Coordinates of C-alpha atoms in Angstrom, one line a residue:
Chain A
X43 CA -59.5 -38.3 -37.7
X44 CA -59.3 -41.7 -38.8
X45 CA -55.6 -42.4 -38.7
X46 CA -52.4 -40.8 -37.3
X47 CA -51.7 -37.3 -38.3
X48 CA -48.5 -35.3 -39.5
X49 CA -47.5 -31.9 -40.5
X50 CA -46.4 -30.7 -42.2
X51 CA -45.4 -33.5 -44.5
X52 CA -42.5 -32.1 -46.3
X53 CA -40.2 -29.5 -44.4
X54 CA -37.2 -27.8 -45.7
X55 CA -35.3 -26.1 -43.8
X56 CA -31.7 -24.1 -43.8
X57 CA -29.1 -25.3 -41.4
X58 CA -28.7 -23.9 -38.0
X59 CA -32.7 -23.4 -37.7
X60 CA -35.1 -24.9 -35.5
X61 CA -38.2 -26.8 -36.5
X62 CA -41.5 -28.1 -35.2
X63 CA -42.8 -31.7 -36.6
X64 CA -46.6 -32.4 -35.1
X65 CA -48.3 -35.5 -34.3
X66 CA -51.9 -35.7 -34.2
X67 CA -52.7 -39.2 -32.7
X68 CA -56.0 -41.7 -33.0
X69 CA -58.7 -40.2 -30.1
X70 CA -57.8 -42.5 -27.2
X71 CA -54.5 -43.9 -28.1
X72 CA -52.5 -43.7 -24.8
X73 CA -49.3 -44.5 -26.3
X74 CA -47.4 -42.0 -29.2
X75 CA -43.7 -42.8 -30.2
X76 CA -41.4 -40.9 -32.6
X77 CA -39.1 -42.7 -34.7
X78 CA -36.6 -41.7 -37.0
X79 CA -36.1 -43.1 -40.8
X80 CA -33.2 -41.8 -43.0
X81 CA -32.8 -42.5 -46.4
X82 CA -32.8 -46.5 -47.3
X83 CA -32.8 -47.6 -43.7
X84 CA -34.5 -49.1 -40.8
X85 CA -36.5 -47.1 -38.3
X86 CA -34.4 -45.8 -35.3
X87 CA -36.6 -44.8 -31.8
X88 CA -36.6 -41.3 -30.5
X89 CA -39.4 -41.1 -27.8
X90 CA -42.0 -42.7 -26.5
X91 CA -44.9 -41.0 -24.8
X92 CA -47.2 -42.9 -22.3
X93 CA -50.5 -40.4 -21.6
X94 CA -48.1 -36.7 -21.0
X95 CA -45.4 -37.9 -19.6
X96 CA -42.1 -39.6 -21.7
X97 CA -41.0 -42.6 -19.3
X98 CA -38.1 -43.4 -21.8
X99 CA -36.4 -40.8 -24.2
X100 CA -33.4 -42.9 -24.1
X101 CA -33.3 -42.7 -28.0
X102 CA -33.3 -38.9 -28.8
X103 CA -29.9 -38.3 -30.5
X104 CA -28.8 -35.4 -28.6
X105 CA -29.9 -32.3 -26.3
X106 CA -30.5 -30.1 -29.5
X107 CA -34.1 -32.8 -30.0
X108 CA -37.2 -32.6 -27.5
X109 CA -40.6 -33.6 -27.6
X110 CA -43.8 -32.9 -25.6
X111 CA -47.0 -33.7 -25.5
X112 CA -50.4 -32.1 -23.8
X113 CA -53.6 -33.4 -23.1
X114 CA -52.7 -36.8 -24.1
X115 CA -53.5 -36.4 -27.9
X116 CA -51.1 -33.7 -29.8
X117 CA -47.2 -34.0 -29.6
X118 CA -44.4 -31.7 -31.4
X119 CA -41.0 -32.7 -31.7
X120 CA -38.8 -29.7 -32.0
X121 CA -34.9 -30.0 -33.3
X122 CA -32.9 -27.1 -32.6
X123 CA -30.3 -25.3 -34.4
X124 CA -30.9 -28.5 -37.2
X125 CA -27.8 -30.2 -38.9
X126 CA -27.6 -31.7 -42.4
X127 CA -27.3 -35.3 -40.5
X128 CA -31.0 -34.7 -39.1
X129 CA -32.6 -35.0 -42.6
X130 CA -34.8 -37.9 -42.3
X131 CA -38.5 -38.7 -42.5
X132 CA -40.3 -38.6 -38.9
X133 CA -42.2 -40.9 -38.2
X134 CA -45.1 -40.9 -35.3
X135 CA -47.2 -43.6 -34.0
X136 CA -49.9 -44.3 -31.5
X137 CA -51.1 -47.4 -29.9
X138 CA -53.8 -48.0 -27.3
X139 CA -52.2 -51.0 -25.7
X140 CA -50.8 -52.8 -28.7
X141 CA -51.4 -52.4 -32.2
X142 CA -49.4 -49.4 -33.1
X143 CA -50.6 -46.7 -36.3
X144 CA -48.0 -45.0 -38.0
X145 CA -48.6 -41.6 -39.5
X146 CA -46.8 -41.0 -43.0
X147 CA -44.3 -39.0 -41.7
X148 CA -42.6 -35.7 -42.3
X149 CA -39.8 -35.8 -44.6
X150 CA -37.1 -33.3 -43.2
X151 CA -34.5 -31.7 -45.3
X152 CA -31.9 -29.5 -44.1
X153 CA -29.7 -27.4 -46.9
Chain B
X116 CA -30.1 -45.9 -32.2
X117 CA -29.3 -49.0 -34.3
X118 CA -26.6 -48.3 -36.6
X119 CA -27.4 -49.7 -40.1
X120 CA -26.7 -50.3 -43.8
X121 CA -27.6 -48.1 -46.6
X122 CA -28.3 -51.3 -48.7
X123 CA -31.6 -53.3 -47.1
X124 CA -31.6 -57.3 -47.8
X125 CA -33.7 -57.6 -51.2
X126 CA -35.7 -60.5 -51.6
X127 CA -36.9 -61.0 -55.7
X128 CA -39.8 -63.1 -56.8
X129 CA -41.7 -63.9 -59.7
X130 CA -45.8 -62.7 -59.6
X131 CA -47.6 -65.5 -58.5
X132 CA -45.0 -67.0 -56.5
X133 CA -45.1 -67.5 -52.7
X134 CA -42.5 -65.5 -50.4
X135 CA -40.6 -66.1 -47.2
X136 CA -39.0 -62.8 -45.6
X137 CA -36.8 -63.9 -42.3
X138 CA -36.4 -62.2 -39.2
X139 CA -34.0 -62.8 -36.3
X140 CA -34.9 -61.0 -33.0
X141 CA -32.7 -59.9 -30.4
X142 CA -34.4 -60.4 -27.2
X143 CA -35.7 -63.8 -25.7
X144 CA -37.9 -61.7 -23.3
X145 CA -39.6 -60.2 -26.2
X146 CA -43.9 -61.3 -26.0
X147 CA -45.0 -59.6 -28.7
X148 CA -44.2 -59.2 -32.4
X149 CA -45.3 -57.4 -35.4
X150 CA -44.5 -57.6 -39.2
X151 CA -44.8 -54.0 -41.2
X152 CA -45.0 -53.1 -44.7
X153 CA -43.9 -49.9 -46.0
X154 CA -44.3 -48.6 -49.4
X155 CA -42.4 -46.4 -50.6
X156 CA -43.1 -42.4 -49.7
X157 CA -45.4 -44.1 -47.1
X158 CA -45.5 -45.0 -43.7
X159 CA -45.2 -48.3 -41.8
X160 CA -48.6 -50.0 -42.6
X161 CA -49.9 -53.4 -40.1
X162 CA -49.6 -56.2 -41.9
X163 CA -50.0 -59.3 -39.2
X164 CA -49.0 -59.6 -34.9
X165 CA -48.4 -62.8 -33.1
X166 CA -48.0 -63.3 -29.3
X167 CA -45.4 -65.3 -27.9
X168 CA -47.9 -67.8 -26.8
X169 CA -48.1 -68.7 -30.4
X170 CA -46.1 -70.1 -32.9
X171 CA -48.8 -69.5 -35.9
X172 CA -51.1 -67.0 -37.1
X173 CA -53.0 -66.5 -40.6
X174 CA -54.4 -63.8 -42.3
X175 CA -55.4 -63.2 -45.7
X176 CA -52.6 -64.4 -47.5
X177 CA -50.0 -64.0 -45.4
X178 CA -48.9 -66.3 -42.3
X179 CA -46.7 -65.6 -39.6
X180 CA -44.5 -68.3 -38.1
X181 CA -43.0 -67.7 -34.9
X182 CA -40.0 -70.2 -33.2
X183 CA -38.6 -68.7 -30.2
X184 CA -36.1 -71.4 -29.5
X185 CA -34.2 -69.4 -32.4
X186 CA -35.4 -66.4 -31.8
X187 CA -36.8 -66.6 -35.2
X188 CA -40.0 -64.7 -37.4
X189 CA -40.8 -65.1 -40.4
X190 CA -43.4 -64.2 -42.8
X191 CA -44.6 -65.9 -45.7
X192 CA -46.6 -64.4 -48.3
X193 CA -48.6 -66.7 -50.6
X194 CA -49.4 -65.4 -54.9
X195 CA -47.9 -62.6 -54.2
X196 CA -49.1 -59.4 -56.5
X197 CA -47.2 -55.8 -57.4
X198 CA -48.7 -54.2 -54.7
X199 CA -46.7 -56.5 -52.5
X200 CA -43.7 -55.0 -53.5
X201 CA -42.2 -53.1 -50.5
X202 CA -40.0 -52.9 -47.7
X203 CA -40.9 -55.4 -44.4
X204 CA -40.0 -54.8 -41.4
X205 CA -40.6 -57.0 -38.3
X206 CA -40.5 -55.8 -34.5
X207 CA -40.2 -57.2 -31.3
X208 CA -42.1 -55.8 -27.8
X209 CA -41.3 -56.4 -24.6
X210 CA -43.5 -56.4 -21.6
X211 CA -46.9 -56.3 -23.6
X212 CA -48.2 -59.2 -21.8
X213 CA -46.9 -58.3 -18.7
X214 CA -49.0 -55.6 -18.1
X215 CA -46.6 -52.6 -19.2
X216 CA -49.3 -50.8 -21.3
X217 CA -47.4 -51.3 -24.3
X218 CA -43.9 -51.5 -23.8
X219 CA -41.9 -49.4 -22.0
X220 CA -39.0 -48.9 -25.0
X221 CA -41.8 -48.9 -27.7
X222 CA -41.2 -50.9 -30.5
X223 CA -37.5 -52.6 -31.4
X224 CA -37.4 -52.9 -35.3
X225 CA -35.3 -55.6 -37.5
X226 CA -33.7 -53.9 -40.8
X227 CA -36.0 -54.3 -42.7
X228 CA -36.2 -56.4 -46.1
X229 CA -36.8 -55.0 -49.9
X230 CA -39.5 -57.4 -51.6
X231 CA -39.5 -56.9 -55.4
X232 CA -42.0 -58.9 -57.1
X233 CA -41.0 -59.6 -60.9
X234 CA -43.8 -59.5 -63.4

């Protein structure tokens, strides 16, 4: 596709169970990052993701969040065992060198 | 990650008017910097980028101004319209000129400011 992709868009989900948020970058684009946006704030960096391999992962939140990614296009984020405090909207991007595209995000709710 | 307010900085203008949203970045290292719009429900959208080997740069209707002695961005936004209302965020990279494919640590977002435009 044209732009960054993300699914699903809305996910709701019950505490204590684990999801999967997708990222389908632009054809090409090396580089993908996840960031994080809750409610009326800033955007907070997770991951960031140069070809497969995830040189800095210095801002996932804690050992219950991990991310791949294969074949240098598609990455999932996966929280485990989710907590209220992880409802946020997800956001992915994807750069070729500089230049990134954001995807609109999945908006996570945990009940 | 960076801790933050619930309450973004609001900036109100009258249609028609021109704008100024201010940014203060953290890292003098920093080469390469980006101003984002996000509309509500939406993601962050490129507005404008500037290089640190710059201290200007136009588009259409908007103009960043860059002054690294303060460690300063701003970005101005001349007769602005209703669809400028949104939140603006500007972001800092390090290392993009130095070859590091696109910076290592990704990204480094300011807080972003509300813009309201008043009818």
């Amino acid at each position: 596709g044209a732009g960054v992709s993300q699914s699903p868009s809305n996910k709701v989900t019950e505490k204590g169970k684990d999801v999967e948020l997708r990222c389908d970058p632009i054809s090409g684009h090396t580089a993908l990052y996840w960031y994080r946006q809750r409610l009326g704030q800033g955007l907070e960096f997770l991951i960031y993701f140069q070809g497969n391999s995830a040189p800095d992962k210095s801002g996932l939140p804690s050992d219950r969040f991990s991310a791949e990614r294969t074949g240098e296009s598609v990455s999932t984020l996966t929280i485990q065992r989710t907590q209220q405090e992880d409802s946020a909207v997800y956001l992915c991007a994807s750069s070729p060198d500089y230049g990134y595209t954001f995807g609109s995000g999945t908006r996570l709710t945990v009940v | 990650g960076e801790s933050v307010g619930l309450h973004l900085p609001t900036l109100s203008v009258q249609e028609g008017d021109n704008s100024i949203i201010n940014c203060a970045y953290s890292n003098s290292a920093s080469d390469y910097f980006i101003w984002y719009k996000q509309e509500s429900g939406k993601g962050p959208q490129f507005i404008i980028d500037i290089r640190s080997n710059m201290d200007k740069r136009q588009g259409q209707r908007v103009t960043v101004l860059l002054n690294k002695t303060v460690k300063h961005l701003s970005l101005q936004i001349a007769a602005t319209q209703p669809g400028d209302s949104a939140v603006y965020f500007c972001a800092e990279n390090l290392g993009l000129l130095k070859g590091s494919g696109g910076g290592a640590d990704g990204l480094t977002f300011g807080k972003g400011t509300h813009l309201i435009i008043q009818p």
